[in-house]
PDB file of C-alpha atoms and ligand atoms in Angstrom:
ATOM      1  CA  UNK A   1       0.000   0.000   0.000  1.00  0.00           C
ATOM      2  CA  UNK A   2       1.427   3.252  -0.901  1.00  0.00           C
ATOM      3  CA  UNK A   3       0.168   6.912  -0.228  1.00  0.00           C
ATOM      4  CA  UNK A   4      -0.453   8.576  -3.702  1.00  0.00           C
ATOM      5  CA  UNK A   5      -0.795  12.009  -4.704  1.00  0.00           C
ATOM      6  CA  UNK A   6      -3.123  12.564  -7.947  1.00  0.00           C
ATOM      7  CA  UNK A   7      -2.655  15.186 -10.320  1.00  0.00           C
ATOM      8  CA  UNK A   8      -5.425  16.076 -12.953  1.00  0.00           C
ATOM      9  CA  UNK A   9      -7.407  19.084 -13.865  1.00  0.00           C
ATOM     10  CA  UNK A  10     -10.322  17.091 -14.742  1.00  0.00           C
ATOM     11  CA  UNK A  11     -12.928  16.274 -11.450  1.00  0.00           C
ATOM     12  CA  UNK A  12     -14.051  13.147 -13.474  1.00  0.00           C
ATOM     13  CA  UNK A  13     -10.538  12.169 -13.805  1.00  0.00           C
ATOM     14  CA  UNK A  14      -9.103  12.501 -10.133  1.00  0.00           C
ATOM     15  CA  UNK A  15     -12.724  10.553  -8.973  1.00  0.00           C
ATOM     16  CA  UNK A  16     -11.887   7.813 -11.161  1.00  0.00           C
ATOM     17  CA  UNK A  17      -7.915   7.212 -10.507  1.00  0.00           C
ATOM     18  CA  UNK A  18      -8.814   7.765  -7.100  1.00  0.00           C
ATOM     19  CA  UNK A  19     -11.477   5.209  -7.145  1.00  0.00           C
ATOM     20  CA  UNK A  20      -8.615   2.226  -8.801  1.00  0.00           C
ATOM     21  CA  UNK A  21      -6.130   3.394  -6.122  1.00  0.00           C
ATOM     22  CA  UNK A  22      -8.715   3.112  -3.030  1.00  0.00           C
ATOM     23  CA  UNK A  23      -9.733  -0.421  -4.648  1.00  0.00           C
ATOM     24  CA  UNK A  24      -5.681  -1.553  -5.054  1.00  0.00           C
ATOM     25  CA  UNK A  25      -5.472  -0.982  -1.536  1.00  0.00           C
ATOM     26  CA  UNK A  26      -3.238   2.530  -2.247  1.00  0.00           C
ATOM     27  CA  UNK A  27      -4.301   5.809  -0.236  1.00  0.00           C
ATOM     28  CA  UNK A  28      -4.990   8.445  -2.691  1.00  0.00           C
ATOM     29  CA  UNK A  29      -3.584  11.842   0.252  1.00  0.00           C
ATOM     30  CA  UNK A  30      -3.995  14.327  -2.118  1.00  0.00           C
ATOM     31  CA  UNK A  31      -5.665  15.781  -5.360  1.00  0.00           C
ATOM     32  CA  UNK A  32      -4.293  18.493  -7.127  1.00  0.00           C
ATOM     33  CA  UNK A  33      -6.075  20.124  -9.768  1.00  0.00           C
ATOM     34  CA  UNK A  34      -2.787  21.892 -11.744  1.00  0.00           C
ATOM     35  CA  UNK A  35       0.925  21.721 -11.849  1.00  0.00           C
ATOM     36  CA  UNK A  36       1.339  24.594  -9.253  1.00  0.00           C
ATOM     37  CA  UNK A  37      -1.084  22.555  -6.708  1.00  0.00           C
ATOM     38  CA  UNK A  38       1.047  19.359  -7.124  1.00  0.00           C
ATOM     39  CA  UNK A  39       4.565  21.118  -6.272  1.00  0.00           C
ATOM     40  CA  UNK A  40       2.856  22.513  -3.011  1.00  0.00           C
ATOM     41  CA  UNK A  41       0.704  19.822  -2.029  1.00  0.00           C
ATOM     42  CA  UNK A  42       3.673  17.588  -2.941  1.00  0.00           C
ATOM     43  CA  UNK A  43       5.725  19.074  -0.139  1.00  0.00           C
ATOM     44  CA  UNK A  44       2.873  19.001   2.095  1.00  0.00           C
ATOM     45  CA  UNK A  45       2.030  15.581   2.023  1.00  0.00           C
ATOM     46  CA  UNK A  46       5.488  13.610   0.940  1.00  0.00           C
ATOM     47  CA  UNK A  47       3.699  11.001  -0.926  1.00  0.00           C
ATOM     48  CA  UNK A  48       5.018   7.667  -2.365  1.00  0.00           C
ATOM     49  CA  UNK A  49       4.120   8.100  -5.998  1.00  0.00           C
ATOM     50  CA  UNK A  50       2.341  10.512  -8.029  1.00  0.00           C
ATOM     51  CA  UNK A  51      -0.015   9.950 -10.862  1.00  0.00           C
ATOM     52  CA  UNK A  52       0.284  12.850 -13.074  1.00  0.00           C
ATOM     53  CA  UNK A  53      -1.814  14.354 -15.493  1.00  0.00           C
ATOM     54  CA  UNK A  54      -0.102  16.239 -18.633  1.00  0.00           C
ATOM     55  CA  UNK A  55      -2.664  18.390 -20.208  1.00  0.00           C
ATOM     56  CA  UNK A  56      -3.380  20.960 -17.375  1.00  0.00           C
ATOM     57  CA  UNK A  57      -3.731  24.918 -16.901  1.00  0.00           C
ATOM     58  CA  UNK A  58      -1.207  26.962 -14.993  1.00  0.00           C
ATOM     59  CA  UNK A  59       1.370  24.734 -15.517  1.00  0.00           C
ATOM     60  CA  UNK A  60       1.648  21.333 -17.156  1.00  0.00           C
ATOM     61  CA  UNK A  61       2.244  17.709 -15.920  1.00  0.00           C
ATOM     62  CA  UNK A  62       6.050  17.943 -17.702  1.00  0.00           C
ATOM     63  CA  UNK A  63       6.538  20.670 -16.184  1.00  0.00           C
ATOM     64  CA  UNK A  64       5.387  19.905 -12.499  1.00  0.00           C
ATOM     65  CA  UNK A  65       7.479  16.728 -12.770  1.00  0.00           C
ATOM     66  CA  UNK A  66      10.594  18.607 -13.553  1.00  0.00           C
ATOM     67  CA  UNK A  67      10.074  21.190 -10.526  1.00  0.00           C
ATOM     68  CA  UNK A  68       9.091  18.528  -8.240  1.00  0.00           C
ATOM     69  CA  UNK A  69      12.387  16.198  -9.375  1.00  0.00           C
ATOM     70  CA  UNK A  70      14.373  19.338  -7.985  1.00  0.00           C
ATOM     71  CA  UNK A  71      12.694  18.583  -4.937  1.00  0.00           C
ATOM     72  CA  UNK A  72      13.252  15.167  -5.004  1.00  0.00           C
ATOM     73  CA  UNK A  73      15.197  13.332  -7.283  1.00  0.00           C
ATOM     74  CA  UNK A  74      14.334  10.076  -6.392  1.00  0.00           C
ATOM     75  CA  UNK A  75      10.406  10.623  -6.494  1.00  0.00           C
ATOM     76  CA  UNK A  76       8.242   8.155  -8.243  1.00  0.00           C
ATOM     77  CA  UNK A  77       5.734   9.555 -11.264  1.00  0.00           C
ATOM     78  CA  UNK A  78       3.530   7.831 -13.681  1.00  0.00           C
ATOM     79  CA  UNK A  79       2.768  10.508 -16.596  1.00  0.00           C
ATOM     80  CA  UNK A  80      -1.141   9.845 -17.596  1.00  0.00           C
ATOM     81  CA  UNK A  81      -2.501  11.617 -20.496  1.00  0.00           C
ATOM     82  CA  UNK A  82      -4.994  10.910 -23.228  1.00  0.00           C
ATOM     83  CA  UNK A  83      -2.469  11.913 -25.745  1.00  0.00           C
ATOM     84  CA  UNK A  84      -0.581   8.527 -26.891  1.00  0.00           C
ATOM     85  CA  UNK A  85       2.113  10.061 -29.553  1.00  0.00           C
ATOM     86  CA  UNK A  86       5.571   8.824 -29.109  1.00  0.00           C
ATOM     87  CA  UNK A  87       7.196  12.959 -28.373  1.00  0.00           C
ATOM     88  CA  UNK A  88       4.609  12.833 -25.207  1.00  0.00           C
ATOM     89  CA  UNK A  89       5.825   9.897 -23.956  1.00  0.00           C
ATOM     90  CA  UNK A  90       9.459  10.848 -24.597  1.00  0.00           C
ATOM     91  CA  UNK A  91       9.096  14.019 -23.008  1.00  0.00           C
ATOM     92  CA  UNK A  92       7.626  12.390 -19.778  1.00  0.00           C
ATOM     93  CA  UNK A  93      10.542   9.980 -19.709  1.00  0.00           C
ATOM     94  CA  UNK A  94      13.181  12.697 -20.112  1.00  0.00           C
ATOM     95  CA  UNK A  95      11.431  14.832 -17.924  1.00  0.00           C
ATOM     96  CA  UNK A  96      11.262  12.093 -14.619  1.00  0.00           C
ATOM     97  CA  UNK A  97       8.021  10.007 -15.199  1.00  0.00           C
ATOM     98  CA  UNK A  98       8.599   6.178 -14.548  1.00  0.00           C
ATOM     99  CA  UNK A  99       6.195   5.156 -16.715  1.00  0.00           C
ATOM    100  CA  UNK A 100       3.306   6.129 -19.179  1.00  0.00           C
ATOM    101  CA  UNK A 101      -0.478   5.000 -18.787  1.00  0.00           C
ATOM    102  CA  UNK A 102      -2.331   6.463 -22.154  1.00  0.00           C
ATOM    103  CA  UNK A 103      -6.223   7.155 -21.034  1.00  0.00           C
ATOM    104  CA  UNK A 104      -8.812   6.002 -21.246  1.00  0.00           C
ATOM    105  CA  UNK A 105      -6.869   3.475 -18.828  1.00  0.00           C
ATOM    106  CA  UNK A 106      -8.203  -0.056 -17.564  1.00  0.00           C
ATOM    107  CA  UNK A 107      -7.846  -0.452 -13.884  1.00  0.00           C
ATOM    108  CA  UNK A 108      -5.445  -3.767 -14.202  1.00  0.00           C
ATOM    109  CA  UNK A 109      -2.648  -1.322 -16.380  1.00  0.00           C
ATOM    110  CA  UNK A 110      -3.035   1.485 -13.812  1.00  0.00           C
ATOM    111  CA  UNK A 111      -2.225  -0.776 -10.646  1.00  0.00           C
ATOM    112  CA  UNK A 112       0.467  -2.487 -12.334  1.00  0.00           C
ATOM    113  CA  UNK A 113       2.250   0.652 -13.637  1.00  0.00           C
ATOM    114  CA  UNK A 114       2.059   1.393  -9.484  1.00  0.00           C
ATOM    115  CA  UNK A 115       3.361  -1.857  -8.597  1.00  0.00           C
ATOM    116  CA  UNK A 116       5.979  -1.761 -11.230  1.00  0.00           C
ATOM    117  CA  UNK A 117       7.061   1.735 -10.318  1.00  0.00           C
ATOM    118  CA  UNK A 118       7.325   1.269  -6.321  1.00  0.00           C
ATOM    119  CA  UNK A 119       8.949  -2.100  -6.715  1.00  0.00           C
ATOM    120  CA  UNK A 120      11.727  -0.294  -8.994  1.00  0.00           C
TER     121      UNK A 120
ATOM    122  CA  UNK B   1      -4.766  11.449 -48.660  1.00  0.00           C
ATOM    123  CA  UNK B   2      -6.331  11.114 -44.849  1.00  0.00           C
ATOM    124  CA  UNK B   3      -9.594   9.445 -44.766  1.00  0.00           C
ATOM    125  CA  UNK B   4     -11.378  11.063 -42.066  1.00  0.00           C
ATOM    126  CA  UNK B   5     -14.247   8.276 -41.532  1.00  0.00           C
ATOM    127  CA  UNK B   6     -11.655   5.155 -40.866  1.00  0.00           C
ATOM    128  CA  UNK B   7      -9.991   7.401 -38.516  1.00  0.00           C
ATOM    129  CA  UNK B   8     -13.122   8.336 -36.463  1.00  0.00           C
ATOM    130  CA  UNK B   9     -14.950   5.109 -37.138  1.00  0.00           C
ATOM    131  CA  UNK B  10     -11.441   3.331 -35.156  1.00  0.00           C
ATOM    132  CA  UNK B  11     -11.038   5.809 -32.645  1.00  0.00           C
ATOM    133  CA  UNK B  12     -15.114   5.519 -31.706  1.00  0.00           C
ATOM    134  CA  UNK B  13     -14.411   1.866 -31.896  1.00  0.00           C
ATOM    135  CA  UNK B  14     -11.707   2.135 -29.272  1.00  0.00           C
ATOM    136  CA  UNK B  15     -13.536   4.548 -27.109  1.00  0.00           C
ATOM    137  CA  UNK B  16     -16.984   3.320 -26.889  1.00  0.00           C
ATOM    138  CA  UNK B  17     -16.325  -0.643 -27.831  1.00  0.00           C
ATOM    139  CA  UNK B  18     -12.855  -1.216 -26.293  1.00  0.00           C
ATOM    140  CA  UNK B  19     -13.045   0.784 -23.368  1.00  0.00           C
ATOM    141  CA  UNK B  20     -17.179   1.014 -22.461  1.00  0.00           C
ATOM    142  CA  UNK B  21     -18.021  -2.290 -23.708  1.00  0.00           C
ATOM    143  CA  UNK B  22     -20.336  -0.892 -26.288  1.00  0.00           C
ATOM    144  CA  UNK B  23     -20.960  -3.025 -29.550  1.00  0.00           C
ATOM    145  CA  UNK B  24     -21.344   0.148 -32.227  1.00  0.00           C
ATOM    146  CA  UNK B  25     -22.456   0.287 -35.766  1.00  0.00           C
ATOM    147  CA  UNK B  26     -20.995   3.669 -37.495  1.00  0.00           C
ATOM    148  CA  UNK B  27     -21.915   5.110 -40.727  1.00  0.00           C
ATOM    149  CA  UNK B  28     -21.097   8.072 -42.755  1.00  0.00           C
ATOM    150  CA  UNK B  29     -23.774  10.646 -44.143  1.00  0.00           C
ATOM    151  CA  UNK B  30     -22.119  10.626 -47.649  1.00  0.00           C
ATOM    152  CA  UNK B  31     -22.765  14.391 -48.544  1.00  0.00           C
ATOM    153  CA  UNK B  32     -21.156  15.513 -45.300  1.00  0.00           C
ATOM    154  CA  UNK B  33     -22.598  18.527 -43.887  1.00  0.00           C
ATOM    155  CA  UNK B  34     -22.062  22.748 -43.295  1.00  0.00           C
ATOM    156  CA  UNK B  35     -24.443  23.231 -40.649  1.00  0.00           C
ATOM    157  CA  UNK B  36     -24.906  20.910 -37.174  1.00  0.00           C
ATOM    158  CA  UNK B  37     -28.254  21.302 -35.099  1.00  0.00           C
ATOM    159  CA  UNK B  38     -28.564  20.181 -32.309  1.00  0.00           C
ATOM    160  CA  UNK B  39     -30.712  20.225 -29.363  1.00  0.00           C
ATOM    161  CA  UNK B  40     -29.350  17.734 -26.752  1.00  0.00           C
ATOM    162  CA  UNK B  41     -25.720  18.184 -25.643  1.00  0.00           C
ATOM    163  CA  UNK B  42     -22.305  18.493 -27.663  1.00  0.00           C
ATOM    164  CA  UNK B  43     -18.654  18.812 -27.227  1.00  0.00           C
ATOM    165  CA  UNK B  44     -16.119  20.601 -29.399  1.00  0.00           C
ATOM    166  CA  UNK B  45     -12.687  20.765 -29.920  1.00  0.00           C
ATOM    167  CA  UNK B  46     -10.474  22.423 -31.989  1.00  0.00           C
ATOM    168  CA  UNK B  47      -7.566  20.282 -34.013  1.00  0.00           C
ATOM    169  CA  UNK B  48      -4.622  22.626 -34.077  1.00  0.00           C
ATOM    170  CA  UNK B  49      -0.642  21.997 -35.574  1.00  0.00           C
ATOM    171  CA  UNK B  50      -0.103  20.673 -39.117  1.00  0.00           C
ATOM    172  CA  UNK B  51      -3.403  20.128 -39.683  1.00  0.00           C
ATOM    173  CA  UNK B  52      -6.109  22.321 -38.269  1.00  0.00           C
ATOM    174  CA  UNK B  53     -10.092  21.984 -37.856  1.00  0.00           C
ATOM    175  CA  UNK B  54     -12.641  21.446 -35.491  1.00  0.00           C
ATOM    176  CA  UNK B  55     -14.141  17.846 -33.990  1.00  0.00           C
ATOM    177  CA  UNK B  56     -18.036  18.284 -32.732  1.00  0.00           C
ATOM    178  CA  UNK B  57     -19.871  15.598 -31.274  1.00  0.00           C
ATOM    179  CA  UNK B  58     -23.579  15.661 -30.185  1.00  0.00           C
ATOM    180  CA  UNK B  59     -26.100  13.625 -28.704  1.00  0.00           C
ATOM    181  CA  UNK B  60     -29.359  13.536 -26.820  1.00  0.00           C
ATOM    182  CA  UNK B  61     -29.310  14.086 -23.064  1.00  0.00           C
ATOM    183  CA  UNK B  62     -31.039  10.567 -22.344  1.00  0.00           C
ATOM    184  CA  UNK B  63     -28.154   8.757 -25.027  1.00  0.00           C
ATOM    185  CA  UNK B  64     -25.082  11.597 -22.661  1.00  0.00           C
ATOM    186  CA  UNK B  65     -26.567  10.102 -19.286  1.00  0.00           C
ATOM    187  CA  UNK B  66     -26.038   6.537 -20.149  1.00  0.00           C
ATOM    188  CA  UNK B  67     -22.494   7.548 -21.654  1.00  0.00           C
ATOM    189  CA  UNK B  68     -21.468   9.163 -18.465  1.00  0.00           C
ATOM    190  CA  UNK B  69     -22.816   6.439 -16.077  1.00  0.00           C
ATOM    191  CA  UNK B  70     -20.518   3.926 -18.344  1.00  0.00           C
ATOM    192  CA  UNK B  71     -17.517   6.107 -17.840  1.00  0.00           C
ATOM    193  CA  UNK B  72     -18.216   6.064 -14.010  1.00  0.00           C
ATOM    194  CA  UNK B  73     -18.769   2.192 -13.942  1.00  0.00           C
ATOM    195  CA  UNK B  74     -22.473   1.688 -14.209  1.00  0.00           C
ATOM    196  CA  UNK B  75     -23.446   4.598 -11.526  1.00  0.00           C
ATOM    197  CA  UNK B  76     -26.646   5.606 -12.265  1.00  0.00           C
ATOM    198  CA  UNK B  77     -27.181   9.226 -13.751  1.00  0.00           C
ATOM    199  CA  UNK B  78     -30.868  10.708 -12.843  1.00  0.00           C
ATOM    200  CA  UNK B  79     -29.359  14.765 -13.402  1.00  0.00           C
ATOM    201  CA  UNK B  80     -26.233  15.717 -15.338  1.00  0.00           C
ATOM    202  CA  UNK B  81     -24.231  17.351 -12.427  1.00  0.00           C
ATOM    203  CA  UNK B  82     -20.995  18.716 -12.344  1.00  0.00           C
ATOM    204  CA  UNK B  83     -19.080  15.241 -12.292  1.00  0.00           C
ATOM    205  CA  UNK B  84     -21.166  14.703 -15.189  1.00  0.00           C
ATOM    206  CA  UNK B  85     -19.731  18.029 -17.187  1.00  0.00           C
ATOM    207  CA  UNK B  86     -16.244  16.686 -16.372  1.00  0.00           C
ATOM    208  CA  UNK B  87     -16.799  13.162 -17.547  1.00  0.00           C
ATOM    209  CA  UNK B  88     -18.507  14.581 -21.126  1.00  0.00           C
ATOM    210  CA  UNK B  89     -15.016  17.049 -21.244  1.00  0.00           C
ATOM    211  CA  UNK B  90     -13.331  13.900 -20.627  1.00  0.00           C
ATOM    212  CA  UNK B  91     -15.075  11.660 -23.568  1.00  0.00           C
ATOM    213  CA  UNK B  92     -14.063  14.887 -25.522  1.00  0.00           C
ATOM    214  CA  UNK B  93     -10.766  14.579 -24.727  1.00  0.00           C
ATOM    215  CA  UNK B  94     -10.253  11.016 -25.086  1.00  0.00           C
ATOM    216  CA  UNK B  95     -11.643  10.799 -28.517  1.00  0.00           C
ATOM    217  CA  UNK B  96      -9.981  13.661 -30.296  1.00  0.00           C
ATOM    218  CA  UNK B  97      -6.293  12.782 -28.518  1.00  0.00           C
ATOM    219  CA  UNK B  98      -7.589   9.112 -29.542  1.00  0.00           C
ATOM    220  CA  UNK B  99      -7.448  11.191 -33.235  1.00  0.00           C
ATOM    221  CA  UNK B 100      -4.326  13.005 -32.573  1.00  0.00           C
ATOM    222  CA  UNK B 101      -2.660   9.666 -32.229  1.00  0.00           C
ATOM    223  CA  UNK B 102      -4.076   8.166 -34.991  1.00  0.00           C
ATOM    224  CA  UNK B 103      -2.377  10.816 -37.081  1.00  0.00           C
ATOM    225  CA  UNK B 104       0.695  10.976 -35.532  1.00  0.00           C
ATOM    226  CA  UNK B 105       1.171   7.424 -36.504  1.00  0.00           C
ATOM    227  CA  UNK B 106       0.409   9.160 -40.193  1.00  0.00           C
ATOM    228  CA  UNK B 107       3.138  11.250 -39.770  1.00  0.00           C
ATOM    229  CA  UNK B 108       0.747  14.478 -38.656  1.00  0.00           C
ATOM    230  CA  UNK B 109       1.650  16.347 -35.973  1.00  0.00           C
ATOM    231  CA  UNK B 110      -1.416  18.017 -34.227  1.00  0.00           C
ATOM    232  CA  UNK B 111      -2.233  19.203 -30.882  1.00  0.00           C
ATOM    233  CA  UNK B 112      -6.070  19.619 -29.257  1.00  0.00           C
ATOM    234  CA  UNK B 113      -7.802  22.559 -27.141  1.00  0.00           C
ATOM    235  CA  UNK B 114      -9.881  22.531 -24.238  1.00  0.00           C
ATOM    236  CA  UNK B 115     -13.395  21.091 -24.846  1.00  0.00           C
ATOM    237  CA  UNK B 116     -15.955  23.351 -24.935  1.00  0.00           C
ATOM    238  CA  UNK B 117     -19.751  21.773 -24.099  1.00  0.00           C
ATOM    239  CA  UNK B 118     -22.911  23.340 -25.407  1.00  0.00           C
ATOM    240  CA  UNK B 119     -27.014  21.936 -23.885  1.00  0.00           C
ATOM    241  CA  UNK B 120     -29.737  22.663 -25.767  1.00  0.00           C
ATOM    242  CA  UNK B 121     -30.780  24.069 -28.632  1.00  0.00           C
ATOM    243  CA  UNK B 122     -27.560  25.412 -30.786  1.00  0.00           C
ATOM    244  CA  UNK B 123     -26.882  25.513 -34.954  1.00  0.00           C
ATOM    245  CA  UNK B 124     -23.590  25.668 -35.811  1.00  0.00           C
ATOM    246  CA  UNK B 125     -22.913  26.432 -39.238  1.00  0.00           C
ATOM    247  CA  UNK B 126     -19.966  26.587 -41.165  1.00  0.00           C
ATOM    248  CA  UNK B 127     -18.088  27.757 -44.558  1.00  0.00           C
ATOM    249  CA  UNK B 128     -16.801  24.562 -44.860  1.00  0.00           C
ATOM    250  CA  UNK B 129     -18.236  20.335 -45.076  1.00  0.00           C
ATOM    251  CA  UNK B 130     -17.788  18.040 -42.086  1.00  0.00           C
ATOM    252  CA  UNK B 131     -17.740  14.570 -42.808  1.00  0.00           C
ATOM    253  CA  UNK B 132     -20.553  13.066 -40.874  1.00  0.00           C
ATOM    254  CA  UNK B 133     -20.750   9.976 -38.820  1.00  0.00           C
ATOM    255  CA  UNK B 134     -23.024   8.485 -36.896  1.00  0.00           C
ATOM    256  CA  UNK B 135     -22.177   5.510 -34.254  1.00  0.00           C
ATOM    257  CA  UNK B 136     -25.230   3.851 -32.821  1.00  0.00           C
ATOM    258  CA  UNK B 137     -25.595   1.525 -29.793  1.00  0.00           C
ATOM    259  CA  UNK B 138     -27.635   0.285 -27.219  1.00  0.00           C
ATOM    260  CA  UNK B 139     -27.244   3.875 -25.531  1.00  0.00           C
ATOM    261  CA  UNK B 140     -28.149   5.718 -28.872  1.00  0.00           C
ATOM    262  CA  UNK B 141     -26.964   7.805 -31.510  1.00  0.00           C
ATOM    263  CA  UNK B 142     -23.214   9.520 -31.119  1.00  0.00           C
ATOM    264  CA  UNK B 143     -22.788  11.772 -34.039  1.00  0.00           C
ATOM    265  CA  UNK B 144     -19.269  13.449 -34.677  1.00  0.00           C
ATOM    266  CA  UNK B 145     -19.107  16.015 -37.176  1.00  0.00           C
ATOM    267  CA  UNK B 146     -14.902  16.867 -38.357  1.00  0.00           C
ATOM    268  CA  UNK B 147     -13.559  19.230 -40.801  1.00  0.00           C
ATOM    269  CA  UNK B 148      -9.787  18.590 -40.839  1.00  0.00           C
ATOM    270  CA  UNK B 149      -6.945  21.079 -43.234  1.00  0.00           C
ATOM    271  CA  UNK B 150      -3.708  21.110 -43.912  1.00  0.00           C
ATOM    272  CA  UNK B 151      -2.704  24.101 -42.283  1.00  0.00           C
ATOM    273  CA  UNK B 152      -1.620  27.595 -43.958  1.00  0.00           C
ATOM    274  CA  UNK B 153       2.174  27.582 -44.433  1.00  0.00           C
ATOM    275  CA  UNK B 154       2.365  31.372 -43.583  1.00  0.00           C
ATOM    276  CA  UNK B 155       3.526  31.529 -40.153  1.00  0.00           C
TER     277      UNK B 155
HETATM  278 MG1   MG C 201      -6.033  17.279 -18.486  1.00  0.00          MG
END
């Protein structure tokens, strides 16, 4: 069990990763809504691994990810986005994420992208 | 030459028969059309980078209810609250980054904007033909209307 932060502007989005983690047993301790939200809740809460959204307002999942790696090099993010081209991914990877889950995302992929990553 | 119904018939197909377990039947209204009405609910994007246009998709409110209760795992939808909104943005999104993709892997580099959702009565018309297809199912009728251009060189 790990405590997770999700990041994603969309409401329906956060309720439904949220809803996954609860039922994989994770603890979903924050939601942030933009980029800006994540680095500050992010220091707040400390959590495990962070699901991150790319497509946001104020500032982007790539990036948030790059801010909060100067936080903490070591921290553990799995880029989701709807977007599936091969630059997005690559700029997740080269900006910190761990992994990639393309949306919409089946539950199964989602908790073993988590297990993958915190197991790493 | 892109071929604007395969790529929305396979992106519907992954959207609303991969992912919501719908089994759909899509057709295309051959003339295409330059004016939408509708008078249920819609969502539009715009398609901007290397090729540019707009992706509009309408249905009735019963046909966006049982959509949205899919996307949220069966939960039953009596009013179309604010979750509801989100989740409609959301089907937006999914099936015009769903197109994005699909013509990336073609080489076309494209990006999409927020979606935008309209309720009730609305004509949109344009200078310009969408191609027109419809994807029924057991929840209804899902048109999507798309008008896709190579974009202006002048930058
Ligand atoms: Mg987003």
């Amino acid at each position: 069990m790990a405590k997770i932060m999700v990041v994603d502007d969309a409401a329906f989005m956060r309720k439904m990763i949220k809803e996954i983690l609860t039922e994989g047993g994770h603890e979903v301790v924050a939601e942030a809504a933009n980029g800006e939200e994540a680095i500050s809740f992010y220091k707040s809460c400390n959590p495990d691994l962070i699901t991150m959204d790319i497509t946001m307002p104020e500032m982007d999942g790539i990036a948030a990810v790059k801010a909060i790696k100067q936080l903490n090099s070591e921290v553990k993010v799995i880029m989701c986005s709807a977007m599936g081209q091969q630059g997005m991914v690559l700029d997740a990877i080269t900006a910190g994420a761990k992994d990639f889950v393309v949306k919409p995302f089946q539950k199964d992929r989602v908790l073993e992208a988590v297990r993958k990553v915190l197991s790493a | 030459m892109l071929n604007e119904y395969d790529v929305i018939s396979k992106v519907g197909q992954n959207v609303l028969a991969g992912y919501l377990g719908l089994i759909v039947e899509t057709s295309e209204l051959q003339q295409g059309a330059n004016s939408i009405e509708s008078n249920g609910v819609g969502v539009a994007l715009q398609i901007i980078g290397q090729m540019e246009g707009q992706f509009i998709s309408t249905m009735s409110t019963a046909t966006v209810k049982e959509l949205v209760s899919r996307m949220m795992g069966g939960y039953e939808v009596q009013q179309l609250d604010e979750m509801c909104w989100s989740a409609f943005q959301e089907f937006g999104n999914w099936f015009v980054s769903g197109i994005a993709t699909e013509l990336a892997s073609q080489g076309i580099q494209v990006n999409i904007t927020q979606p935008l959702l309209h309720e009730g009565d609305v004509t949109y018309h344009s200078i310009n033909n969408y191609t027109v297809v419809t994807m029924t199912s057991e929840i209804g009728k899902i048109d999507v209307y798309m008008q896709l251009e190579e974009a202006q060189t002048t930058k």
